[in-house]
Amino acid sequence: MTRKPIFALIAAMLAPQAYAEDARLTSPVVITATRVEQNSFDLPVAIDVVEKKDIQDGQLQMTLSESLIRVPGITAQNRTNQSQDPQISSRGFGSRSSFGVRGVRVYVDGIPLTMPDGQGQPGIVDLSAIKSIEVMRGPFSALYGNSSGGVIQLISEDAPKTPEIGSKIMFGSYDTTRQIMDAAGTTGNVEYLINASNFRTDGYRDHSSGDKQAATAKLKIKVNEDTTLTSLINWFDQKAEDPSGLKRWASDGEPSAFTNPTGVVDAVNNANTRVTRSHKQIGFNLQHNLNQNNAINVMAYAGKRDNNQILATNPDGSNARSSVIARDFHGTDVRWDNNGTLINLPYTLSFGLNYGKSSDARTDTNVLSSGSVVSDLNRDEDNIVNNFDQYLQGKLAATESLDIHAGLRHTKVKLTVKDHFLTGDTRGAYPNGNNTGSVQYEKTNPVIGAIFKINPSFNLYANYGKGFETPTFIEAAWNAVSSGLPNLSLKPSESQNYEVGAKAFIADNTEVNLSVFKITTENEIVLSATSTANRSVFKNADKTKRSGAELSLDSKFANNISTYLSYTMLNAEFDSDFTSDYKGTTQRVYAGNKIPGTYSNQIYAEIAWKYQPFGFSSALEGRYNSKVYVDDINSDAAPSYKIANIRAGFEQNVGGWNFSEFVRVENIFDKDYIGSVRINDGNSRFYEPAAGRNYLLSVGATYKF
């Protein structure tokens, strides 16, 4: 029954096609995989591009989870919580992160949003200023340094040749509003883009309001025919309440995530859990062509981030802590690109040096004690991390039908703690001597891949590489739940990645991408102990393994109808036993337990239709996520869910004006489901309920001079 369709699919791929040479040009050009522009169809890596229409049309444009849910291999969960970054993982890497994004490196226009220790904050970038997002999974991500799962690169908008100004206003459920203003154009040899936005919401859940103001400025100067200088400035300021998670069952007066999803526990209200953030950074990129075969690229960036998080430190919130981080960071990347022929074989080659540094002035202060306001310092230290890397990456066209890609990156990462909270300082709970110390990690990782061009519409590829992931300062913060000592004995996790895949055009309307992978990891960083006081300790487990498949089908039909389907199958599990002191009890985690936060199956499907005479567009979206375990011992799981969304809009051009309107309805059947889980929560408040049926409306206007 199933063989005929499979054989028909293979035959369609292998058969020569007259249209193929033109069809393959529809694959997007990407820069992330090789650092030089190349058609994604001809690369031996799993890489997808989310286009501008899928980032901005019918979207709030506030979080990456809106756009990345369509990418196979990526889990992007909206936490319905403005105080936390979205949960983003790639092939299971990063699924265990409690704060920010780890295991996946994030960039905007080549400027890292991930610090040298692996912590990333993608909320820095305003998505209304982004034209595309490149998402690369697999071993070639190791060429970007300290990560194991992948690379997400956001590409900002290009300035139009003709100056234009625009404005857009959105409003929706839960008193959500967003205003966007932008101006862009070209004057002589200067291209400019300015974008500013304001966002506010009361939030779906109690105690989940938030507001955020953001701005982006991009300036591109063509110095001469061979030299271009681009500068990018990002800024935002944010305040948000934190509703925290809920237990499965109502108990001790706590609401249940499944029967009272909008509720919050008393600890949230008593401690008034919340966050305030401000962030500003500037980056420069100088590109200079020495001649037709050689070019240099110099990138530099610097910035400052302030973060103040108020956390409950006991189950009822009568005790609370203010955790303040004042971060200064900077870095640079210098790269030489060369192309030519070697024994009459075309090649490209890139060699680069990379340096980055982040310095956090970190203080923790008890602000509530038994319900009374206090101000007791219990942590005062500097967390400093820097890296110095060298990388080499190239491609050789061995034959007309075979390209070989390979690379090597040497990474050195150093974590340093400078303790200012010393013995004799009676403030706080844990005066513990001078805990100043440092640890250094160093590794060289190779990657290699080959792509076989069977015919102009069908490519096969294979790759192999090693990954390297150091502890972040979140994981190295404590060596016990009752002490203030940093945990500098953690080892980096090391992985081996294998992948095979196919890229094909079927008939003249469908592009297919398929990848199958297997990953083994040693010294995976896992939970060692957790407490009800929001303190977690980590250690190295022995082994984990991940295997799976990713599929995408992108089709375009007559009458402006299109469909898109992505499917991810992932088996991520521990491959050896270990124990953890989980909530004060020693628990054994068995080989075969699923890695929490990973979904065995994910599906995204979309059918869209446009009617160009009216400027009308619409789409129906469907999502399915299988159940997901909430902790290492697999004691419970959030159930699977299926939801549907719909979006529709109009666009009109009148003289120099362009007007647009859209409506979006999320969760149109008003399903109750758990949108994300808090991994290994010490209070068993694992569940973050997602919003029921909700809407978003937008109207916008742009004038072109």
Tab-separated table of N, CA, C and O in Angstrom, residues 189-191 220-230 285-291 294-298:
chain	number	residue	atom	x	y	z
A	189	ASN	N	25.159	57.698	-1.607
A	189	ASN	CA	25.774	56.414	-1.281
A	189	ASN	C	25.397	55.914	0.115
A	189	ASN	O	26.035	55.003	0.647
A	190	VAL	N	24.363	56.523	0.697
A	190	VAL	CA	23.963	56.178	2.060
A	190	VAL	C	22.552	55.591	2.058
A	190	VAL	O	21.614	56.194	1.535
A	191	GLU	N	22.428	54.406	2.647
A	191	GLU	CA	21.131	53.782	2.865
A	191	GLU	C	20.814	53.853	4.364
A	191	GLU	O	21.691	53.609	5.189
A	220	LYS	N	23.935	52.170	6.107
A	220	LYS	CA	24.851	51.465	5.197
A	220	LYS	C	25.467	52.478	4.244
A	220	LYS	O	24.755	53.146	3.486
A	221	ILE	N	26.788	52.591	4.314
A	221	ILE	CA	27.505	53.589	3.510
A	221	ILE	C	28.388	52.877	2.490
A	221	ILE	O	29.244	52.059	2.862
A	222	LYS	N	28.162	53.179	1.234
A	222	LYS	CA	29.016	52.635	0.174
A	222	LYS	C	30.179	53.605	0.000
A	222	LYS	O	30.080	54.613	-0.694
A	223	VAL	N	31.299	53.288	0.649
A	223	VAL	CA	32.455	54.176	0.634
A	223	VAL	C	33.010	54.317	-0.771
A	223	VAL	O	33.336	55.415	-1.229
A	224	ASN	N	33.157	53.214	-1.471
A	224	ASN	CA	33.547	53.200	-2.878
A	224	ASN	C	33.077	51.878	-3.475
A	224	ASN	O	32.350	51.120	-2.822
A	225	GLU	N	33.497	51.573	-4.678
A	225	GLU	CA	33.030	50.372	-5.350
A	225	GLU	C	33.414	49.100	-4.613
A	225	GLU	O	32.762	48.067	-4.755
A	226	ASP	N	34.474	49.159	-3.818
A	226	ASP	CA	34.976	47.955	-3.158
A	226	ASP	C	34.730	47.916	-1.658
A	226	ASP	O	35.006	46.890	-1.024
A	227	THR	N	34.229	48.999	-1.086
A	227	THR	CA	34.143	49.079	0.377
A	227	THR	C	32.754	49.530	0.822
A	227	THR	O	32.229	50.530	0.320
A	228	THR	N	32.197	48.796	1.787
A	228	THR	CA	30.895	49.131	2.368
A	228	THR	C	30.993	49.057	3.887
A	228	THR	O	31.543	48.100	4.440
A	229	LEU	N	30.466	50.077	4.551
A	229	LEU	CA	30.429	50.111	6.008
A	229	LEU	C	28.972	50.142	6.465
A	229	LEU	O	28.200	51.017	6.057
A	230	THR	N	28.605	49.172	7.300
A	230	THR	CA	27.243	49.089	7.817
A	230	THR	C	27.273	49.206	9.340
A	230	THR	O	28.092	48.562	9.998
A	285	ASN	N	30.085	46.722	10.614
A	285	ASN	CA	30.564	45.689	9.710
A	285	ASN	C	31.205	46.363	8.496
A	285	ASN	O	30.533	47.090	7.755
A	286	LEU	N	32.492	46.139	8.314
A	286	LEU	CA	33.232	46.713	7.191
A	286	LEU	C	33.562	45.598	6.203
A	286	LEU	O	34.222	44.613	6.559
A	287	GLN	N	33.092	45.741	4.982
A	287	GLN	CA	33.367	44.779	3.921
A	287	GLN	C	34.211	45.455	2.841
A	287	GLN	O	33.834	46.522	2.336
A	288	HIS	N	35.334	44.816	2.506
A	288	HIS	CA	36.227	45.408	1.507
A	288	HIS	C	36.729	44.322	0.567
A	288	HIS	O	37.280	43.301	1.005
A	289	ASN	N	36.519	44.546	-0.723
A	289	ASN	CA	37.015	43.635	-1.750
A	289	ASN	C	38.423	44.060	-2.145
A	289	ASN	O	38.624	45.142	-2.704
A	290	LEU	N	39.395	43.200	-1.860
A	290	LEU	CA	40.774	43.496	-2.251
A	290	LEU	C	40.959	43.355	-3.751
A	290	LEU	O	41.639	44.164	-4.386
A	291	ASN	N	40.372	42.322	-4.318
A	291	ASN	CA	40.352	42.074	-5.757
A	291	ASN	C	39.235	41.070	-6.012
A	291	ASN	O	38.464	40.740	-5.099
A	294	ASN	N	39.706	38.041	-3.495
A	294	ASN	CA	39.948	38.198	-2.068
A	294	ASN	C	39.124	39.338	-1.486
A	294	ASN	O	38.957	40.388	-2.125
A	295	ALA	N	38.634	39.108	-0.267
A	295	ALA	CA	37.864	40.130	0.437
A	295	ALA	C	38.109	39.982	1.931
A	295	ALA	O	38.430	38.889	2.425
A	296	ILE	N	37.961	41.079	2.647
A	296	ILE	CA	38.067	41.038	4.100
A	296	ILE	C	36.782	41.586	4.702
A	296	ILE	O	36.100	42.440	4.113
A	297	ASN	N	36.452	41.074	5.875
A	297	ASN	CA	35.254	41.494	6.592
A	297	ASN	C	35.640	41.713	8.051
A	297	ASN	O	36.180	40.809	8.696
A	298	VAL	N	35.377	42.908	8.560
A	298	VAL	CA	35.693	43.240	9.946
A	298	VAL	C	34.402	43.649	10.649
A	298	VAL	O	33.732	44.589	10.222
